[in-house]
Structures are given as structure tokens and as C-alpha cells.
Coordinates of C-alpha atoms in Angstrom, one line a residue:
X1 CA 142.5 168.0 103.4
X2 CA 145.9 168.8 105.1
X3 CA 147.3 165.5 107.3
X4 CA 147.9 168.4 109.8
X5 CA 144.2 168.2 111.6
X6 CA 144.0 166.6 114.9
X7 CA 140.8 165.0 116.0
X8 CA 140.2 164.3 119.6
X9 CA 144.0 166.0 119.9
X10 CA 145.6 162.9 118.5
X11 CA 146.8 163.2 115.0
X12 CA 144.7 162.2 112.1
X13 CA 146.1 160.3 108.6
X14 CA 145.2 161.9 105.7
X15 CA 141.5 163.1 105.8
X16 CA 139.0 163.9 103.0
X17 CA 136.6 166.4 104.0
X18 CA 133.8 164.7 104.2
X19 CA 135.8 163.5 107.2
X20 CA 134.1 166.7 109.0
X21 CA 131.0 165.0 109.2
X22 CA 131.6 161.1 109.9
X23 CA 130.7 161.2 113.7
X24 CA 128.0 163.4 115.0
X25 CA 130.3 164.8 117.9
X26 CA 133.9 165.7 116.8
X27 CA 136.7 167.6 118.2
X28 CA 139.3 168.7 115.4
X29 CA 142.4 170.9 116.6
X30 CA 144.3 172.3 113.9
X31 CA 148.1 172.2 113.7
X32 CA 148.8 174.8 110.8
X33 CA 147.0 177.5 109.3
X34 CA 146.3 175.8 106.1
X35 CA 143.9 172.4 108.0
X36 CA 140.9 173.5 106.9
X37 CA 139.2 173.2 103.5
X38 CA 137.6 176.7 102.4
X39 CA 133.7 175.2 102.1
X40 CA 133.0 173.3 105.0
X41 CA 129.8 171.1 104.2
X42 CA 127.2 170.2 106.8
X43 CA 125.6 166.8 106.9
X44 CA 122.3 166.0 107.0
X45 CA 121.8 165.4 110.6
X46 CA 122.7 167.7 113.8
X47 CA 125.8 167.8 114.6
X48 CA 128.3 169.2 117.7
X49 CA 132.1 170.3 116.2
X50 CA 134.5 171.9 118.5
X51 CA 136.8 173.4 115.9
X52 CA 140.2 175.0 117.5
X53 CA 143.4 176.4 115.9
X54 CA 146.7 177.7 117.6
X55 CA 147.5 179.5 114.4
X56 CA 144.4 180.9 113.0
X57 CA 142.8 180.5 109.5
X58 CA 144.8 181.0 106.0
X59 CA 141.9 182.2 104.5
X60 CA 137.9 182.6 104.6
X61 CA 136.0 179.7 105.3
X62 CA 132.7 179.1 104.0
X63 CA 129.8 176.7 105.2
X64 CA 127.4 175.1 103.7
X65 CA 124.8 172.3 104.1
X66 CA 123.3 169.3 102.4
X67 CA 119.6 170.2 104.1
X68 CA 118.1 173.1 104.9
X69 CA 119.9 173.7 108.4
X70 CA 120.8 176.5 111.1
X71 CA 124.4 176.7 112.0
X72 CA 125.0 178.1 115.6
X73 CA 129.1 179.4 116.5
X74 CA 129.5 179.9 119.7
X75 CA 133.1 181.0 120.3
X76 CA 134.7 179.5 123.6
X77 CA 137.5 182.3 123.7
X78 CA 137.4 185.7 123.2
X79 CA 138.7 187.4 119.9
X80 CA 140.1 191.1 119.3
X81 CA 138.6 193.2 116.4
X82 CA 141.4 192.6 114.5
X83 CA 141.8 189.1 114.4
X84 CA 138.5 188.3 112.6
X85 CA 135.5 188.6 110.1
X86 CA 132.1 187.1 109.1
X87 CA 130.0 187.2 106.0
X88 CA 126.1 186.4 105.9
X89 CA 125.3 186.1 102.1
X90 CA 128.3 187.0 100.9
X91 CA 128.1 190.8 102.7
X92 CA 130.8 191.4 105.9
X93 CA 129.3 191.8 108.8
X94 CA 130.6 194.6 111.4
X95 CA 132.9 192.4 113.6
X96 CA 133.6 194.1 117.1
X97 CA 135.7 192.5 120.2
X98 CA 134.0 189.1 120.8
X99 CA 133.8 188.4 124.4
X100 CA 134.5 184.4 124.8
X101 CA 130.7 182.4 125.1
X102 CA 128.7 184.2 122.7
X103 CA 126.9 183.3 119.9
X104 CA 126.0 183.8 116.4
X105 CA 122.7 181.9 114.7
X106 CA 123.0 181.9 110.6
X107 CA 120.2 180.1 108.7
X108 CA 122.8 177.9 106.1
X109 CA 121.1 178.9 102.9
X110 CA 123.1 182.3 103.4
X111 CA 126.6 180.7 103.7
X112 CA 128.3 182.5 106.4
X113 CA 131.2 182.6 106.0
X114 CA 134.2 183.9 108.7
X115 CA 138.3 184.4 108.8
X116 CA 140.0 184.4 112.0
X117 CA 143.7 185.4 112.0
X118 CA 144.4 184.2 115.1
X119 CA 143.9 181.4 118.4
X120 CA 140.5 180.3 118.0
X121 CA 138.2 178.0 120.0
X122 CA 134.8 177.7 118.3
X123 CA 131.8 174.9 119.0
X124 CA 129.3 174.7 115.8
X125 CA 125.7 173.2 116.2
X126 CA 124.4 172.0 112.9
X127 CA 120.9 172.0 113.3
X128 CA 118.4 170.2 110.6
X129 CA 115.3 172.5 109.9
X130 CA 113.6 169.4 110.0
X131 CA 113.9 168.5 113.3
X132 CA 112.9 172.3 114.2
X133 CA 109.8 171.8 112.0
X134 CA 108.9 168.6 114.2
X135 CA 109.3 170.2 117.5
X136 CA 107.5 173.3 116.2
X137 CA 104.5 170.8 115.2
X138 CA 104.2 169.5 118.7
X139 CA 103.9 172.5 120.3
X140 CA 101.2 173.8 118.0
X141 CA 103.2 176.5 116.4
X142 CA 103.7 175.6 113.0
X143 CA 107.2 175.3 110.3
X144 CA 108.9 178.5 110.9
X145 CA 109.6 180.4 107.9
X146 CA 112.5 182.4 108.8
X147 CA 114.8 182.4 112.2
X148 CA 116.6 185.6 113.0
X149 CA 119.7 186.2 112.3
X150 CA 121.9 187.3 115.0
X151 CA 125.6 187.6 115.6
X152 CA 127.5 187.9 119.1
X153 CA 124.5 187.2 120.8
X154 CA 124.8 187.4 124.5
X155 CA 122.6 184.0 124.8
X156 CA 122.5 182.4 128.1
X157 CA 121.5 179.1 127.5
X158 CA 123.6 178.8 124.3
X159 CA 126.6 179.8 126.8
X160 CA 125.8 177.3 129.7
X161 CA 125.1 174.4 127.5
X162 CA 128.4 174.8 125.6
X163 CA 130.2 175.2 128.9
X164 CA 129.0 172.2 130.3
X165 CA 129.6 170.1 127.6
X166 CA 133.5 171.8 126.7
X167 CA 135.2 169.0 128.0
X168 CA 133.2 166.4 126.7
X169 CA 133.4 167.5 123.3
X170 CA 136.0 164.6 121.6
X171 CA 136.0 162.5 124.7
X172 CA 135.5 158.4 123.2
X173 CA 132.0 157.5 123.8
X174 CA 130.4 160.7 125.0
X175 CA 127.2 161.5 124.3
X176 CA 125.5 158.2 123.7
X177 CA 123.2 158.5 121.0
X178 CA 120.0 159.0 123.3
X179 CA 122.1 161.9 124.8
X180 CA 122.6 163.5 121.7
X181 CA 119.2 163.4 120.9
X182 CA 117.8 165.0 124.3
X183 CA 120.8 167.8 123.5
X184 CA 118.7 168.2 120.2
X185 CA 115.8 169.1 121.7
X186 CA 117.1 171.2 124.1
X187 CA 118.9 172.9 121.8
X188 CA 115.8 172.9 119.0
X189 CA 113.3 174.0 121.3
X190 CA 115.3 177.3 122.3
X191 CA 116.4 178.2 118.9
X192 CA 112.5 178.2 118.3
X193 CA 111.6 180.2 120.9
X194 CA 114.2 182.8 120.7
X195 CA 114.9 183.1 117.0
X196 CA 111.6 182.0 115.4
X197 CA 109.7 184.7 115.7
X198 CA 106.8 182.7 117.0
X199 CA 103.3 184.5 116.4
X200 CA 102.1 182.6 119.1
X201 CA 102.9 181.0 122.5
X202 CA 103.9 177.5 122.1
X203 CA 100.9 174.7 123.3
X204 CA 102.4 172.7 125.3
X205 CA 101.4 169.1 126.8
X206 CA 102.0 168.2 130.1
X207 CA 100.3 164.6 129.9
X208 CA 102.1 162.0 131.0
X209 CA 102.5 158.3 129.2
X210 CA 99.8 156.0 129.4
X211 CA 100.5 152.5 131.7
X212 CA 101.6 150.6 128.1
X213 CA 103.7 153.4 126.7
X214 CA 105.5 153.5 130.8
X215 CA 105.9 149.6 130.4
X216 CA 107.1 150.0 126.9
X217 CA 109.7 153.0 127.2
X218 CA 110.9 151.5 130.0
X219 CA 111.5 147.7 128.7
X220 CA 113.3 149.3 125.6
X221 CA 115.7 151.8 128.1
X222 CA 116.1 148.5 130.7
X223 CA 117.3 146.6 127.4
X224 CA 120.1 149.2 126.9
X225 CA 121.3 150.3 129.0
X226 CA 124.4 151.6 127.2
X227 CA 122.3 154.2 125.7
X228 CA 122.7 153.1 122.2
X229 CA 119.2 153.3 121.5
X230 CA 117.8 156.3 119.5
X231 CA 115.1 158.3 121.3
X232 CA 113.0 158.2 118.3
X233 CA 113.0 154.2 118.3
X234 CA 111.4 154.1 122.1
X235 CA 109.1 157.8 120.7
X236 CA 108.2 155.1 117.8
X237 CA 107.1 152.1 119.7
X238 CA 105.1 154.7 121.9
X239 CA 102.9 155.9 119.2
X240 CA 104.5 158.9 119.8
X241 CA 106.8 162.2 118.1
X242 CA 110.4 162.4 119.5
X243 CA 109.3 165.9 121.1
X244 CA 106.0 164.5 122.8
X245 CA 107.6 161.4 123.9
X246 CA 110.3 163.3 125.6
X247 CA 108.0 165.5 127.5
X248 CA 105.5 162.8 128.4
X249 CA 108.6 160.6 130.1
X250 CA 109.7 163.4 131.8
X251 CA 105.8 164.6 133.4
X252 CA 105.5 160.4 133.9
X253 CA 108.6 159.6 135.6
X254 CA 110.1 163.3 136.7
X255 CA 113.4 163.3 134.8
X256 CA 114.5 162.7 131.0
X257 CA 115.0 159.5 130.0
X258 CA 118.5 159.9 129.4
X259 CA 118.5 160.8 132.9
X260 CA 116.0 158.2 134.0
X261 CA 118.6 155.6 132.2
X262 CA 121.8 156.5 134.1
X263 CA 120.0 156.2 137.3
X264 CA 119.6 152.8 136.5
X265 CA 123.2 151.9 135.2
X266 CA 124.4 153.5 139.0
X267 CA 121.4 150.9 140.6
X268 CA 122.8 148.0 138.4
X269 CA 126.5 148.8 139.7
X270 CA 125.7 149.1 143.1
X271 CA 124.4 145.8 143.0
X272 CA 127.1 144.4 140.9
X273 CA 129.3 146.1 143.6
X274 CA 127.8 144.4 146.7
X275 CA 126.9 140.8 145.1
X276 CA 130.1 140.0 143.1
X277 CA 133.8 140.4 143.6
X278 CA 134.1 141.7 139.9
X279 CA 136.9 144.3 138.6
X280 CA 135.3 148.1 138.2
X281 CA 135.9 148.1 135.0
X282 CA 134.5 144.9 134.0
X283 CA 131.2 146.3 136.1
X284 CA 131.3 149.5 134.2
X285 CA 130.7 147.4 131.1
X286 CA 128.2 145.4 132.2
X287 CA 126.4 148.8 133.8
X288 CA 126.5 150.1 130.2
X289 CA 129.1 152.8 130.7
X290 CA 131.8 153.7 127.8
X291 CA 134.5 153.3 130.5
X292 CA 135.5 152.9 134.1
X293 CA 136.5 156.5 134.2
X294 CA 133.3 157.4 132.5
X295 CA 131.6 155.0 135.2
X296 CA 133.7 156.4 138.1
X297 CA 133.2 159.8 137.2
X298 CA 129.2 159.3 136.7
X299 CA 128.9 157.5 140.2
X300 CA 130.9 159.8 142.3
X301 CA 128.8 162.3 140.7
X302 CA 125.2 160.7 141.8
X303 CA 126.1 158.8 144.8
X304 CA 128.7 161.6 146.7
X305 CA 131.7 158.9 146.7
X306 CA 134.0 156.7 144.2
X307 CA 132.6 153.1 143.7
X308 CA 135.4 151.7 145.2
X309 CA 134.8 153.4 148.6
X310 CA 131.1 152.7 148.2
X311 CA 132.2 148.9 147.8
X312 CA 134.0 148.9 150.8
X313 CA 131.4 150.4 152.8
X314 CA 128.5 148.1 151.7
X315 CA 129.5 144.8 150.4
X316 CA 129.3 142.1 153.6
X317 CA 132.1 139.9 153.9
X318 CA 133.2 137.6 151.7

């Protein structure tokens, strides 16, 4: 691997290439032509890279995985006919104008592989067929066999879920693990639905959490707060599968968990805010967030102002 790879846009040391897979989110932004190996191999376990190059690509590119695994590109910039090519078992693939935000889905066993001679901006999804198989079990549908291949897909919520998350992509701390996992499901379940080729509509349980399984989920999530927990830990003390747990929160208590958990970071600061004289950054640890920026952006966000104005307006006098 070429010392000429930046990750999270600050220059890397050398970097073997099983540097590619040591974080679960990664941003690399390649310097020269020659920064990327020609196999790229997948780990065993989903995966978000933002992969972009001022220069283009010296030469194909091929990926390939250590599990059975989908691989969805979804190109953040558009690219003229002439600037690249794909392969899906080894065959090119008719390559028109790409139009920035769409997609292509490749099952891993055919080793797609793509060239692009030019400015590129690319997000890859590594996607376990395992964790499909277990979201396709709890709905009532069954392993899928086969998922459809399809290239420059004009996929909505592929395009709107890698636009919102753009910016994040590198960022230190962001996603928290129990992020990441709800972005798995999200992700999982459309995949199913849209390139499965279900026979039949997916069963799905609307049942909320029994009063133990509320009390439990909701201990673990109160005990971190930072978000470091895996949502198949709480799913596992629930008697439950990731999928059905995540659904059953979400009909018990209205939002995700994920969701449900930063609600109660922004209720801890606020009363960190009003009861103590502390620094915002020493109450954005203590809240669980990565950061005070990450804490000052998540607040103004919920509450409609910074947390320093909402100190001022609500702590009493000293």
C-alpha cells in the first residue's frame, strides 16, 4: 500500500491493506493515482467507506470479500462516459454518464470490479449476507437466494441516506456502535425488499416489549449512554433478534433506541447545565457525547438553541 492514502483527510504512515478494513467507518482520500491496491478485500462485518481520489485510478480495481456479502457504490459525484468502467464476473458492463447519487448493488461472489480515470467520490456499503439472512427470518421471508444485480440505480433511499451521512463519513467518533447497527438495519431491510426478489410480503410484528424487556433495554441504554453498547447485546438480554428488538423498542417507546438514547444524553445535559457551573465540554463527556462540538451540534439540533444560550436562559443564580 502507497504512504500516499489519506484517512479522515490527514495523511496516513505506511498502510497494509488490510488497513481498509480496521474501523467499520472510514474515510480514505487518495493523493496519487497509484493509492489503492488492485483487490480490495471486504471484512467480515458491514462496513461504510467513503473512498475519494483527485486523480483517478491507475488501474482496475477489484473487490472481494471474506463472507458471503453485497457490496453497494453509490457514487457522490457524477462521472462522464469516458472516465470510467465496471465489471460483474469478469464481463464489462455498459457504462453510460453517471449522474452523482446513484447506485450500483453487486452480490461479492462476482467480483466487480471498476476503473475510473478521473475525480471520484464513491461511498461502499459492505453488507454481510448474514445479517440479510437474519432480518429476512424475522420478517417471515426466508434466506434469499439471489439479490438483483443492478447498476446506476436511481434508488431513493440509497441517495438520501448517503447524503445525510456525507459529512459524517471520517468524522472521530461518529456513528457510535449502536448507530451503526440501526444504519444496518435500515440499510438490510431495503436491500431485501428491493433487490431480493421476495415471493412474498414481509410479516411484520408490530408488538411492543413486554414491562421486563422495557425495564431491561432501558437500564442497559441508561448505563451507556455513550452509545458504545452493541444493539445485539440489549436484543440479547431481551430474549430477542437484533431485527425484532429494534422494532419492538420502537412500537414500545415511539422512536429507535439510538434515538431514544440521545434524547436522554440532551436530558442529562440540561440538567448538568442548570445544577453545576461545569465547562461544556467537560458536560459533553459526562452526557456521553464524542465531543463538545458533537454535543453542541446535537443540542442545537433538538432543543432550537446552543447550550450555552440555553444555560443562560435557565440556570438560577449562582
Amino acid at each position: 500500500m502507497s504512504s500516499h492514502m489519506v484517512r479522515g483527510r490527514l495523511q496516513s504512515a505506511s498502510a497494509p491493506l488490510a488497513a481498509l478494513d480496521d474501523a467499520p467507518v472510514k474515510h480514505f482520500h487518495l493523493k496519487e493515482r497509484s493509492s489503492i491496491p488492485s483487490v480490495l478485500r471486504g471484512a467480515d462485518a458491514f462496513t461504510i467507506t467513503r473512498m475519494e481520489s483527485s486523480n483517478g485510478l491507475a488501474e482496475r480495481i477489484t473487490k472481494i470479500s471474506s463472507v458471503p456479502a453485497l457490496l453497494v457504490a453509490v457514487s457522490a459525484k457524477s462521472l462522464a462516459i469516458a472516465d470510467c468502467q465496471f465489471w460483474v464476473d469478469d464481463k464489462p458492463v455498459p457504462t453510460p454518464y453517471i449522474p452523482a447519487f446513484r447506485s450500483n448493488v453487486i452480490d461479492l461472489d462476482a467480483q466487480p470490479g471498476c476503473w475510473v480515470g478521473n475525480a471520484f467520490d464513491y461511498v461502499l456499503f459492505h453488507v454481510p449476507r448474514k445479517g440479510l439472512d437474519d432480518i429476512a427470518a424475522d420478517l417471515g421471508v426466508g434466506p434469499v437466494e439471489t439479490y438483483r444485480v443492478s447498476m446506476l440505480e436511481d434508488d431513493l433511499v440509497l441517495s438520501q441516506l448517503t447524503k445525510n451521512m456525507l459529512p459524517y463519513i471520517g468524522r472521530p467518533g461518529w456513528p457510535y456502535p449502536l448507530a451503526l447497527d440501526h444504519l444496518n438495519l435500515i440499510l438490510g431491510a431495503h436491500l431485501l425488499q428491493k433487490y431480493g426478489g421476495l415471493r412474498k410480503p414481509p410479516t411484520v410484528s408490530v408488538g411492543g416489549l413486554g414491562p421486563w424487556q422495557k425495564r431491561r433495554a432501558t437500564e442497559l441504554l441508561s448505563e451507556n449512554l455513550s452509545g458504545r453498547i452493541r444493539l445485539s447485546q440489549v436484543a440479547q438480554e431481551c430474549g430477542l433478534s437484533i431485527s425484532h428488538f429494534a422494532r419492538s423498542f420502537k412500537a414500545s417507546f415511539g422512536v429507535s433506541t439510538h434515538r431514544w438514547l440521545v434524547q436522554r444524553r440532551i436530558e442529562r445535559s440540561q440538567d448538568l447545565l442548570i445544577h453545576t457551573r461545569e465547562s461544556l465540554s467537560d458536560i459533553a463527556e459526562q452526557a456521553g457525547f464524542a465531543d463538545q462540538a458533537a454535543f453542541t451540534r446535537t443540542f442545537h439540533q433538538i432543543v432550537g438553541v446552543s447550550p450555552g444560550r440555553w444555560r443562560r436562559d435557565y440556570q438560577g443564580p449562582a
